[in-house]
Amino acid sequence: TRHLGYVVSGRMHIVTDDGSEVEVAAGQLFDLGPGHDAWVVGAEPCVMLDVSPDAARYASGAQATEDPYIALVRKGYAAFNAQDVEGLKALFALDVVHHVPGHSTLAGEHKGIEEVLAYYGKLGELTDGTFRAHLIDAHGDGSGHVTAVHQTTATRNRATRVSRGSILFTFAHEKATDLLELRADLAGDDAFLA
């Protein structure tokens, strides 16, 4: 499991699977990839804040299962970034609606699979195929509602933009029926895509 965070107090010694060793202490940031062993150094407990998306699933036990709608959202982001049109079609209800905020030419309600896919195609066209939405985290209620928090990256006219946002998904019968897109910097995203 990946760990990403901050050491609040104490010290920890870490040995990675390739034999590298490092020690982290209070006041330090850390980014530790999968494949390691670690132990506390000294008598003081090591207290860390772990903000990695993997942290919520770490040491959760074999019986823990992911919300099936969150799993569908993960598949959707993977399909989007791979430009897998068939994979996306399989996730959408025929009457899916994707609500896009703002005032750019892309804003508005895209109704039906073909319109939603045309919106995605236009994002790709405007950014020469560089637009990606990297899923950071997803939160669900187990009843068909999932909020997906993501970071987008795209390059247009030799300028690269990184922005945060989220999509509130509504599912019925394991198909996405409604996608409400929200943006952290709506005006900046509109200007970038103008």
Coordinates of N, CA, C and O in Angstrom, one line a residue:
T1 N 0.8 -1.2 0.0 CA 0.0 0.0 0.0 C 0.9 1.2 0.0 O 1.9 1.3 0.7
R2 N 0.5 2.2 -0.8 CA 1.2 3.5 -0.8 C 0.8 4.3 0.4 O -0.4 4.3 0.8
H3 N 1.7 5.1 1.0 CA 1.5 6.0 2.1 C 2.0 7.3 1.7 O 3.2 7.5 1.2
L4 N 1.2 8.4 1.9 CA 1.6 9.7 1.6 C 1.1 10.6 2.8 O 0.0 10.6 3.1
G5 N 2.1 11.3 3.4 CA 1.6 12.1 4.5 C 2.6 12.9 5.2 O 3.7 13.3 4.7
Y6 N 2.4 13.1 6.5 CA 3.2 13.9 7.4 C 3.4 13.2 8.7 O 2.4 12.7 9.3
V7 N 4.6 13.3 9.3 CA 4.9 12.7 10.6 C 4.7 13.8 11.6 O 5.3 14.8 11.7
V8 N 3.7 13.5 12.5 CA 3.3 14.4 13.6 C 4.3 14.3 14.7 O 4.8 15.4 15.3
S9 N 4.7 13.1 15.1 CA 5.6 12.9 16.2 C 6.3 11.6 16.1 O 5.8 10.7 15.4
G10 N 7.4 11.4 16.8 CA 8.1 10.1 16.8 C 9.0 9.9 15.5 O 9.1 10.8 14.7
R11 N 9.5 8.7 15.4 CA 10.4 8.4 14.2 C 10.0 7.0 13.8 O 9.7 6.1 14.6
M12 N 10.2 6.7 12.5 CA 10.0 5.4 11.9 C 11.1 5.1 10.9 O 11.5 5.9 10.1
H13 N 11.6 3.8 11.0 CA 12.6 3.3 10.1 C 11.9 2.5 9.1 O 11.0 1.7 9.4
I14 N 12.2 2.6 7.8 CA 11.5 2.0 6.7 C 12.5 1.3 5.8 O 13.6 1.8 5.4
V15 N 12.2 0.0 5.4 CA 13.1 -0.7 4.5 C 12.1 -1.2 3.4 O 11.1 -1.8 3.6
T16 N 12.5 -0.7 2.1 CA 11.7 -1.1 1.0 C 12.1 -2.5 0.4 O 13.1 -3.0 0.8
D17 N 11.2 -3.0 -0.4 CA 11.5 -4.3 -1.0 C 12.8 -4.4 -1.8 O 13.4 -5.5 -1.9
D18 N 13.3 -3.3 -2.3 CA 14.6 -3.3 -3.0 C 15.8 -3.1 -2.1 O 16.9 -3.0 -2.5
G19 N 15.5 -3.1 -0.8 CA 16.6 -3.0 0.2 C 17.0 -1.6 0.6 O 17.8 -1.4 1.5
S20 N 16.4 -0.5 0.0 CA 16.6 0.8 0.4 C 16.1 1.1 1.8 O 15.1 0.5 2.2
E21 N 16.8 1.9 2.6 CA 16.4 2.2 3.9 C 16.3 3.7 4.1 O 17.1 4.5 3.5
V22 N 15.3 4.2 4.9 CA 15.1 5.6 5.1 C 14.4 5.7 6.5 O 13.8 4.8 7.0
E23 N 14.7 6.8 7.1 CA 14.0 7.1 8.4 C 13.3 8.4 8.3 O 13.8 9.4 7.8
V24 N 12.1 8.5 8.8 CA 11.3 9.7 8.8 C 11.0 10.1 10.3 O 10.9 9.2 11.1
A25 N 10.9 11.4 10.5 CA 10.8 11.9 11.9 C 9.8 13.0 11.9 O 9.4 13.6 10.8
A26 N 9.4 13.4 13.1 CA 8.4 14.5 13.3 C 8.8 15.7 12.4 O 9.9 16.1 12.3
G27 N 7.7 16.3 11.8 CA 7.9 17.4 10.9 C 8.2 17.2 9.5 O 8.3 18.1 8.7
Q28 N 8.4 15.9 9.1 CA 8.7 15.5 7.7 C 7.5 15.0 7.0 O 6.6 14.4 7.5
L29 N 7.5 15.3 5.7 CA 6.6 14.7 4.7 C 7.1 13.4 4.2 O 8.4 13.3 4.1
F30 N 6.3 12.5 3.8 CA 6.7 11.2 3.2 C 5.8 10.8 2.1 O 4.6 11.1 2.1
D31 N 6.4 10.1 1.1 CA 5.7 9.5 0.0 C 6.3 8.1 -0.2 O 7.4 8.0 -0.7
L32 N 5.7 7.1 0.3 CA 6.2 5.8 0.4 C 5.4 4.8 -0.5 O 4.2 4.6 -0.2
G33 N 6.0 4.3 -1.5 CA 5.3 3.4 -2.4 C 5.1 2.0 -1.8 O 5.6 1.7 -0.7
P34 N 4.3 1.2 -2.5 CA 4.0 -0.1 -2.0 C 5.3 -1.0 -1.9 O 6.2 -0.7 -2.6
G35 N 5.3 -1.9 -1.0 CA 6.4 -2.8 -0.9 C 7.4 -2.4 0.1 O 8.5 -1.9 -0.2
H36 N 7.1 -2.5 1.4 CA 8.0 -2.0 2.4 C 7.7 -2.6 3.8 O 6.6 -3.2 3.9
D37 N 8.6 -2.5 4.7 CA 8.4 -2.9 6.1 C 8.8 -1.7 6.9 O 9.8 -1.0 6.5
A38 N 8.2 -1.4 8.1 CA 8.6 -0.3 8.9 C 8.4 -0.6 10.3 O 7.5 -1.4 10.7
W39 N 9.1 0.1 11.2 CA 9.0 0.0 12.6 C 9.3 1.3 13.3 O 10.1 2.1 12.8
V40 N 8.8 1.5 14.5 CA 9.0 2.7 15.3 C 10.4 2.6 15.9 O 10.9 1.6 16.3
V41 N 11.1 3.7 15.9 CA 12.4 3.9 16.4 C 12.3 4.6 17.8 O 11.7 5.7 17.8
G42 N 12.8 4.0 18.8 CA 12.7 4.7 20.1 C 11.5 4.4 20.9 O 10.6 3.6 20.4
A43 N 11.3 5.0 22.0 CA 10.2 4.7 22.9 C 8.9 5.5 22.6 O 7.8 5.2 23.0
E44 N 9.1 6.7 21.9 CA 8.0 7.5 21.5 C 7.2 6.9 20.4 O 7.7 6.6 19.4
P45 N 5.8 6.9 20.5 CA 5.0 6.4 19.4 C 5.2 7.3 18.2 O 5.4 8.5 18.3
C46 N 5.1 6.7 17.0 CA 5.2 7.5 15.8 C 3.8 7.7 15.3 O 3.0 6.8 15.0
V47 N 3.4 9.0 15.3 CA 2.1 9.4 14.8 C 2.2 10.1 13.5 O 3.0 11.0 13.3
M48 N 1.4 9.6 12.5 CA 1.5 10.1 11.1 C 0.1 10.4 10.6 O -0.9 9.7 11.0
L49 N 0.0 11.4 9.7 CA -1.2 11.6 9.0 C -1.0 11.0 7.6 O -0.1 11.5 6.9
D50 N -1.8 10.1 7.2 CA -1.7 9.4 5.9 C -2.8 9.9 5.0 O -4.0 9.6 5.3
V51 N -2.5 10.7 4.0 CA -3.6 11.2 3.1 C -3.7 10.5 1.7 O -4.4 10.9 0.8
S52 N -3.0 9.4 1.6 CA -3.0 8.6 0.4 C -4.4 8.0 0.2 O -5.1 7.6 1.1
P53 N -4.9 8.0 -1.1 CA -6.2 7.4 -1.3 C -6.3 5.9 -0.9 O -7.3 5.4 -0.5
D54 N -5.1 5.3 -0.8 CA -5.0 3.9 -0.4 C -5.2 3.7 1.1 O -5.6 2.7 1.6
A55 N -5.1 4.8 1.9 CA -5.1 4.8 3.3 C -6.5 4.3 3.8 O -6.6 3.6 4.8
A56 N -7.6 4.6 3.1 CA -8.9 4.2 3.6 C -9.1 2.7 3.4 O -10.0 2.1 4.1
R57 N -8.3 2.1 2.6 CA -8.4 0.6 2.4 C -7.4 -0.2 3.0 O -7.4 -1.4 3.0
Y58 N -6.4 0.5 3.7 CA -5.3 -0.2 4.3 C -5.7 -0.9 5.5 O -6.4 -0.4 6.4
A59 N -5.3 -2.2 5.7 CA -5.5 -3.0 6.8 C -7.0 -3.1 7.2 O -7.4 -3.1 8.3
S60 N -7.8 -3.2 6.1 CA -9.3 -3.2 6.4 C -9.8 -4.6 6.5 O -11.0 -4.8 6.8
G61 N -9.0 -5.6 6.3 CA -9.4 -7.0 6.5 C -9.9 -7.6 5.2 O -10.4 -6.9 4.3
A62 N -9.8 -8.9 5.1 CA -10.2 -9.6 3.9 C -11.7 -9.5 3.6 O -12.1 -9.6 2.5
Q63 N -12.5 -9.3 4.7 CA -14.0 -9.3 4.5 C -14.5 -8.0 3.9 O -15.6 -7.9 3.5
A64 N -13.7 -6.9 4.0 CA -14.1 -5.6 3.5 C -14.3 -5.7 2.0 O -13.4 -6.2 1.2
T65 N -15.4 -5.1 1.5 CA -15.6 -5.0 0.1 C -16.0 -3.6 -0.3 O -16.5 -2.9 0.5
E66 N -15.6 -3.2 -1.5 CA -15.8 -1.9 -1.9 C -17.3 -1.7 -2.4 O -17.9 -2.6 -2.9
D67 N -17.8 -0.5 -2.1 CA -19.1 -0.2 -2.6 C -19.2 -0.5 -4.1 O -18.3 0.0 -4.9
P68 N -20.1 -1.3 -4.6 CA -20.1 -1.6 -6.0 C -20.2 -0.4 -7.0 O -19.7 -0.4 -8.1
Y69 N -20.9 0.6 -6.5 CA -21.0 1.8 -7.3 C -19.7 2.6 -7.4 O -19.3 3.2 -8.4
I70 N -18.9 2.6 -6.3 CA -17.6 3.2 -6.4 C -16.7 2.4 -7.4 O -15.9 3.0 -8.1
A71 N -16.8 1.1 -7.3 CA -16.1 0.3 -8.3 C -16.4 0.6 -9.7 O -15.6 0.7 -10.6
L72 N -17.7 0.9 -10.0 CA -18.1 1.3 -11.3 C -17.5 2.7 -11.7 O -17.1 2.9 -12.9
V73 N -17.5 3.6 -10.7 CA -16.9 4.9 -11.0 C -15.4 4.7 -11.3 O -14.9 5.4 -12.3
R74 N -14.7 3.9 -10.6 CA -13.3 3.6 -10.9 C -13.1 3.1 -12.3 O -12.2 3.5 -13.1
K75 N -14.0 2.2 -12.7 CA -14.0 1.7 -14.1 C -14.2 2.8 -15.1 O -13.6 2.8 -16.2
G76 N -15.1 3.7 -14.8 CA -15.4 4.8 -15.7 C -14.3 5.7 -15.9 O -14.0 6.1 -17.0
Y77 N -13.6 6.1 -14.8 CA -12.4 6.9 -14.9 C -11.3 6.2 -15.8 O -10.7 6.9 -16.6
A78 N -11.1 5.0 -15.5 CA -10.1 4.2 -16.3 C -10.5 4.2 -17.8 O -9.6 4.4 -18.7
A79 N -11.8 4.0 -18.1 CA -12.2 4.0 -19.5 C -12.1 5.3 -20.1 O -11.6 5.5 -21.3
F80 N -12.4 6.4 -19.4 CA -12.3 7.8 -19.9 C -10.9 8.1 -20.3 O -10.6 8.5 -21.4
N81 N -9.9 7.8 -19.4 CA -8.5 8.1 -19.6 C -7.9 7.3 -20.7 O -7.0 7.7 -21.4
A82 N -8.5 6.1 -20.9 CA -8.0 5.2 -22.0 C -8.7 5.4 -23.3 O -8.4 4.8 -24.3
Q83 N -9.6 6.4 -23.3 CA -10.5 6.7 -24.4 C -11.2 5.4 -24.9 O -11.4 5.2 -26.1
D84 N -11.7 4.6 -24.0 CA -12.4 3.4 -24.2 C -13.9 3.7 -24.3 O -14.6 3.6 -23.3
V85 N -14.3 4.0 -25.5 CA -15.7 4.3 -25.8 C -16.7 3.2 -25.4 O -17.7 3.5 -24.7
E86 N -16.4 2.0 -25.7 CA -17.2 0.9 -25.4 C -17.3 0.7 -23.9 O -18.4 0.4 -23.4
G87 N -16.2 0.9 -23.2 CA -16.2 0.8 -21.7 C -17.1 1.8 -21.1 O -17.8 1.5 -20.2
L88 N -17.1 3.0 -21.7 CA -18.0 4.1 -21.2 C -19.4 3.8 -21.5 O -20.3 4.0 -20.6
K89 N -19.7 3.4 -22.7 CA -21.1 3.0 -23.0 C -21.7 2.0 -22.1 O -22.9 2.1 -21.8
A90 N -20.9 1.0 -21.7 CA -21.4 0.0 -20.8 C -21.8 0.5 -19.5 O -22.6 -0.2 -18.8
L91 N -21.2 1.6 -19.0 CA -21.5 2.2 -17.7 C -22.7 3.1 -17.7 O -23.3 3.4 -16.6
F92 N -23.1 3.6 -18.9 CA -24.2 4.6 -18.9 C -25.5 4.1 -19.2 O -25.7 3.2 -20.1
A93 N -26.6 4.6 -18.6 CA -28.0 4.4 -19.0 C -28.2 5.1 -20.3 O -27.5 6.0 -20.6
L94 N -29.1 4.6 -21.1 CA -29.4 5.2 -22.4 C -29.8 6.7 -22.3 O -29.4 7.5 -23.1
D95 N -30.5 7.0 -21.2 CA -30.9 8.4 -21.0 C -30.0 9.2 -20.0 O -30.5 10.2 -19.4
V96 N -28.8 8.8 -19.9 CA -27.8 9.5 -19.0 C -27.8 11.0 -19.3 O -27.9 11.4 -20.4
V97 N -27.6 11.8 -18.2 CA -27.4 13.2 -18.4 C -26.1 13.6 -17.7 O -26.0 13.3 -16.5
H98 N -25.3 14.3 -18.4 CA -24.0 14.9 -17.8 C -24.2 16.4 -17.7 O -24.3 17.0 -18.8
H99 N -24.3 17.0 -16.5 CA -24.4 18.4 -16.3 C -23.0 19.0 -16.2 O -22.3 18.7 -15.3
V100 N -22.7 20.0 -17.1 CA -21.4 20.6 -17.1 C -21.6 22.1 -16.7 O -22.4 22.8 -17.4
P101 N -21.0 22.6 -15.7 CA -21.2 23.9 -15.2 C -20.4 24.9 -16.1 O -19.5 24.6 -16.9
G102 N -20.7 26.2 -15.9 CA -19.9 27.3 -16.5 C -20.5 27.9 -17.7 O -21.7 27.7 -17.9
H103 N -19.7 28.6 -18.4 CA -20.2 29.4 -19.5 C -19.4 29.1 -20.8 O -19.6 29.8 -21.8
S104 N -18.6 28.1 -20.8 CA -17.8 27.8 -22.0 C -18.8 27.1 -23.0 O -19.9 26.8 -22.7
T105 N -18.3 26.9 -24.2 CA -19.1 26.2 -25.2 C -19.5 24.8 -24.9 O -20.4 24.2 -25.4
L106 N -18.8 24.2 -23.9 CA -19.0 22.9 -23.4 C -20.1 22.8 -22.3 O -20.6 21.7 -22.0
A107 N -20.4 23.9 -21.7 CA -21.3 23.9 -20.6 C -22.7 23.6 -21.0 O -23.1 23.7 -22.2
G108 N -23.5 23.0 -20.0 CA -24.9 22.7 -20.3 C -25.2 21.2 -20.0 O -24.4 20.5 -19.4
E109 N -26.3 20.8 -20.4 CA -26.8 19.4 -20.1 C -26.6 18.6 -21.4 O -27.1 18.9 -22.4
H110 N -25.8 17.5 -21.3 CA -25.5 16.6 -22.4 C -26.4 15.4 -22.1 O -26.2 14.7 -21.1
K111 N -27.4 15.2 -22.9 CA -28.4 14.2 -22.7 C -28.3 13.0 -23.6 O -28.3 13.2 -24.8
G112 N -28.2 11.8 -23.0 CA -28.1 10.6 -23.8 C -26.6 10.2 -24.0 O -25.7 11.1 -24.0
I113 N -26.4 8.9 -24.3 CA -25.0 8.4 -24.4 C -24.2 9.2 -25.5 O -23.1 9.6 -25.3
E114 N -24.9 9.4 -26.7 CA -24.1 10.0 -27.8 C -23.7 11.4 -27.5 O -22.6 11.8 -27.8
E115 N -24.6 12.2 -26.8 CA -24.2 13.6 -26.4 C -23.1 13.6 -25.4 O -22.3 14.5 -25.4
V116 N -23.2 12.7 -24.4 CA -22.2 12.7 -23.4 C -20.8 12.3 -24.0 O -19.8 12.9 -23.7
L117 N -20.8 11.3 -24.9 CA -19.6 10.9 -25.5 C -19.1 12.0 -26.5 O -17.9 12.2 -26.6
A118 N -20.0 12.8 -27.1 CA -19.6 13.9 -27.9 C -18.9 15.0 -27.1 O -17.9 15.6 -27.5
Y119 N -19.4 15.2 -25.9 CA -18.8 16.2 -24.9 C -17.4 15.7 -24.6 O -16.4 16.5 -24.7
Y120 N -17.2 14.4 -24.3 CA -15.9 13.9 -24.0 C -15.0 14.0 -25.2 O -13.8 14.4 -25.1
G121 N -15.5 13.8 -26.4 CA -14.7 13.9 -27.6 C -14.3 15.4 -27.8 O -13.1 15.6 -28.3
K122 N -15.2 16.3 -27.5 CA -14.8 17.7 -27.7 C -13.7 18.1 -26.7 O -12.8 18.9 -27.1
L123 N -13.7 17.6 -25.5 CA -12.6 17.8 -24.5 C -11.3 17.4 -25.1 O -10.3 18.0 -25.0
G124 N -11.4 16.2 -25.7 CA -10.2 15.6 -26.3 C -9.7 16.5 -27.5 O -8.5 16.7 -27.7
E125 N -10.7 16.9 -28.3 CA -10.3 17.7 -29.5 C -9.7 19.1 -29.1 O -8.7 19.5 -29.7
L126 N -10.3 19.7 -28.1 CA -9.8 21.0 -27.7 C -8.4 20.9 -27.1 O -7.6 21.9 -27.0
T127 N -8.0 19.8 -26.6 CA -6.7 19.6 -25.9 C -5.8 18.7 -26.6 O -4.8 18.1 -26.0
D128 N -6.0 18.4 -27.9 CA -5.2 17.5 -28.7 C -5.0 16.2 -28.0 O -3.9 15.6 -28.0
G129 N -6.1 15.7 -27.4 CA -6.1 14.3 -26.7 C -5.3 14.3 -25.4 O -5.1 13.2 -24.9
T130 N -5.0 15.4 -24.8 CA -4.2 15.4 -23.6 C -5.1 15.4 -22.3 O -4.6 15.2 -21.2
F131 N -6.4 15.7 -22.4 CA -7.2 15.8 -21.3 C -7.3 14.5 -20.5 O -7.7 13.5 -21.1
R132 N -7.0 14.5 -19.2 CA -7.1 13.3 -18.4 C -7.8 13.7 -17.0 O -7.5 14.8 -16.5
A133 N -8.6 12.9 -16.5 CA -9.2 13.1 -15.2 C -8.7 12.0 -14.2 O -9.0 10.8 -14.4
H134 N -7.8 12.3 -13.3 CA -7.2 11.4 -12.4 C -8.0 11.3 -11.1 O -8.1 12.3 -10.4
L135 N -8.6 10.1 -10.9 CA -9.4 9.9 -9.7 C -8.6 10.0 -8.4 O -7.6 9.2 -8.3
I136 N -8.9 10.9 -7.5 CA -8.2 11.0 -6.2 C -8.9 10.1 -5.2 O -8.2 9.4 -4.4
D137 N -10.2 10.3 -5.1 CA -10.9 9.6 -4.1 C -12.4 9.5 -4.5 O -12.9 10.3 -5.3
A138 N -13.1 8.5 -3.9 CA -14.5 8.4 -4.2 C -15.2 8.0 -2.9 O -14.7 7.3 -2.0
H139 N -16.4 8.6 -2.7 CA -17.2 8.4 -1.5 C -18.6 8.0 -1.9 O -19.2 8.7 -2.8
G140 N -19.1 6.9 -1.4 CA -20.5 6.5 -1.8 C -21.4 6.2 -0.6 O -20.9 6.1 0.6
D141 N -22.7 6.1 -0.9 CA -23.6 5.8 0.2 C -24.1 4.3 0.1 O -25.0 3.9 0.9
G142 N -23.6 3.6 -0.8 CA -24.0 2.2 -1.0 C -25.4 2.0 -1.6 O -25.8 0.9 -1.8
S143 N -26.0 3.1 -2.0 CA -27.3 3.1 -2.6 C -27.4 3.7 -3.9 O -28.5 4.1 -4.4
G144 N -26.2 3.9 -4.6 CA -26.2 4.4 -5.9 C -25.8 5.8 -6.1 O -26.0 6.4 -7.2
H145 N -25.3 6.4 -5.1 CA -24.7 7.8 -5.2 C -23.3 7.8 -4.8 O -22.9 7.2 -3.8
V146 N -22.4 8.4 -5.7 CA -21.0 8.4 -5.5 C -20.5 9.8 -5.9 O -20.8 10.3 -6.9
T147 N -19.7 10.4 -5.0 CA -19.0 11.6 -5.3 C -17.5 11.2 -5.6 O -16.9 10.6 -4.8
A148 N -17.1 11.6 -6.8 CA -15.7 11.3 -7.2 C -14.9 12.6 -7.2 O -15.3 13.5 -7.9
V149 N -13.8 12.6 -6.5 CA -13.0 13.8 -6.5 C -11.8 13.5 -7.4 O -11.2 12.4 -7.3
H150 N -11.5 14.4 -8.3 CA -10.5 14.2 -9.3 C -9.6 15.4 -9.5 O -10.0 16.5 -9.1
Q151 N -8.5 15.2 -10.2 CA -7.6 16.2 -10.7 C -7.5 16.1 -12.2 O -7.3 15.0 -12.7
T152 N -7.8 17.1 -12.9 CA -7.7 17.1 -14.4 C -6.4 17.7 -14.8 O -5.9 18.7 -14.2
T153 N -5.9 17.2 -15.9 CA -4.7 17.8 -16.5 C -5.0 17.9 -18.0 O -5.6 16.9 -18.6
A154 N -4.5 18.9 -18.7 CA -4.7 19.1 -20.1 C -3.7 20.1 -20.6 O -3.4 21.0 -19.9
T155 N -3.4 20.0 -21.9 CA -2.5 21.0 -22.5 C -3.3 21.6 -23.7 O -3.9 20.8 -24.5
R156 N -3.3 22.9 -23.8 CA -4.0 23.6 -24.9 C -3.2 24.8 -25.3 O -2.9 25.6 -24.4
N157 N -2.9 25.0 -26.5 CA -2.2 26.2 -27.0 C -0.9 26.4 -26.2 O -0.5 27.4 -25.7
R158 N -0.2 25.3 -26.0 CA 1.1 25.2 -25.3 C 1.0 25.6 -23.8 O 2.1 25.8 -23.2
A159 N -0.2 25.6 -23.2 CA -0.3 25.9 -21.8 C -0.9 24.6 -21.2 O -1.9 24.1 -21.7
T160 N -0.3 24.2 -20.1 CA -0.9 23.0 -19.4 C -1.6 23.5 -18.1 O -1.1 24.4 -17.4
R161 N -2.8 23.0 -17.9 CA -3.6 23.3 -16.8 C -3.9 22.1 -15.9 O -4.2 21.0 -16.4
V162 N -3.7 22.3 -14.6 CA -4.1 21.3 -13.7 C -5.2 21.9 -12.8 O -5.0 23.0 -12.3
S163 N -6.3 21.1 -12.6 CA -7.4 21.7 -11.9 C -8.1 20.5 -11.1 O -8.0 19.4 -11.5
R164 N -8.8 20.9 -10.1 CA -9.5 19.9 -9.3 C -11.0 20.1 -9.5 O -11.5 21.2 -9.8
G165 N -11.7 19.0 -9.3 CA -13.2 19.0 -9.4 C -13.7 17.7 -8.8 O -13.0 16.9 -8.3
S166 N -15.0 17.6 -9.1 CA -15.7 16.3 -8.6 C -16.9 16.1 -9.5 O -17.4 17.0 -10.2
I167 N -17.4 14.9 -9.5 CA -18.6 14.5 -10.2 C -19.5 13.8 -9.2 O -19.0 12.8 -8.5
L168 N -20.7 14.2 -9.0 CA -21.7 13.4 -8.3 C -22.4 12.5 -9.2 O -23.1 13.0 -10.1
F169 N -22.2 11.2 -9.1 CA -22.9 10.2 -9.9 C -24.1 9.6 -9.2 O -24.1 9.4 -8.0
T170 N -25.1 9.4 -10.0 CA -26.3 8.7 -9.6 C -26.5 7.5 -10.4 O -26.4 7.6 -11.7
F171 N -26.7 6.3 -9.8 CA -26.8 5.1 -10.5 C -28.2 4.5 -10.3 O -28.8 4.6 -9.2
A172 N -28.7 3.8 -11.3 CA -29.9 3.0 -11.1 C -29.6 1.7 -11.9 O -29.2 1.7 -13.1
H173 N -29.8 0.5 -11.2 CA -29.6 -0.8 -11.9 C -28.2 -0.9 -12.5 O -28.0 -1.3 -13.6
E174 N -27.2 -0.4 -11.7 CA -25.8 -0.5 -12.1 C -25.4 0.3 -13.3 O -24.4 0.1 -14.0
K175 N -26.2 1.3 -13.7 CA -25.9 2.2 -14.8 C -26.0 3.6 -14.3 O -26.9 4.0 -13.6
A176 N -25.0 4.4 -14.8 CA -25.0 5.9 -14.4 C -26.1 6.6 -15.1 O -26.2 6.5 -16.4
T177 N -27.0 7.2 -14.4 CA -28.1 8.0 -15.0 C -27.9 9.5 -15.0 O -28.5 10.2 -15.8
D178 N -27.1 10.0 -14.0 CA -26.9 11.4 -13.9 C -25.5 11.7 -13.4 O -25.0 11.0 -12.4
L179 N -24.8 12.6 -14.0 CA -23.5 13.0 -13.6 C -23.5 14.6 -13.4 O -23.8 15.3 -14.4
L180 N -23.3 15.0 -12.2 CA -23.3 16.5 -11.9 C -21.9 16.9 -11.7 O -21.3 16.5 -10.6
E181 N -21.3 17.6 -12.6 CA -19.9 18.0 -12.5 C -19.7 19.3 -11.8 O -20.5 20.2 -12.0
L182 N -18.7 19.3 -10.9 CA -18.5 20.5 -10.1 C -17.0 20.8 -10.2 O -16.2 19.9 -10.4
R183 N -16.7 22.1 -10.2 CA -15.3 22.5 -10.4 C -14.8 23.4 -9.3 O -15.5 24.2 -8.8
A184 N -13.5 23.2 -9.0 CA -12.9 24.0 -7.9 C -12.6 25.4 -8.4 O -12.6 26.4 -7.7
D185 N -12.3 25.6 -9.7 CA -12.0 26.9 -10.3 C -12.7 27.0 -11.6 O -12.2 26.9 -12.7
L186 N -14.0 27.3 -11.5 CA -14.9 27.3 -12.7 C -14.5 28.3 -13.7 O -14.4 28.1 -14.9
A187 N -14.2 29.6 -13.2 CA -13.8 30.6 -14.2 C -12.5 30.3 -14.9 O -12.4 30.5 -16.1
G188 N -11.5 29.7 -14.2 CA -10.3 29.3 -14.8 C -10.5 28.2 -15.8 O -9.9 28.2 -16.9
D189 N -11.3 27.2 -15.5 CA -11.6 26.1 -16.4 C -12.3 26.7 -17.7 O -12.0 26.3 -18.8
D190 N -13.3 27.6 -17.5 CA -14.0 28.2 -18.6 C -13.0 28.9 -19.5 O -13.0 28.8 -20.7
A191 N -12.1 29.7 -18.9 CA -11.1 30.5 -19.7 C -10.2 29.5 -20.5 O -9.9 29.8 -21.7
F192 N -9.7 28.5 -19.9 CA -8.9 27.5 -20.5 C -9.5 26.9 -21.7 O -8.9 26.6 -22.8
L193 N -10.8 26.6 -21.6 CA -11.5 25.9 -22.7 C -12.2 26.8 -23.7 O -12.9 26.3 -24.6
A194 N -12.1 28.1 -23.5 CA -12.8 29.1 -24.4 C -12.2 29.1 -25.8 O -11.1 28.8 -26.0

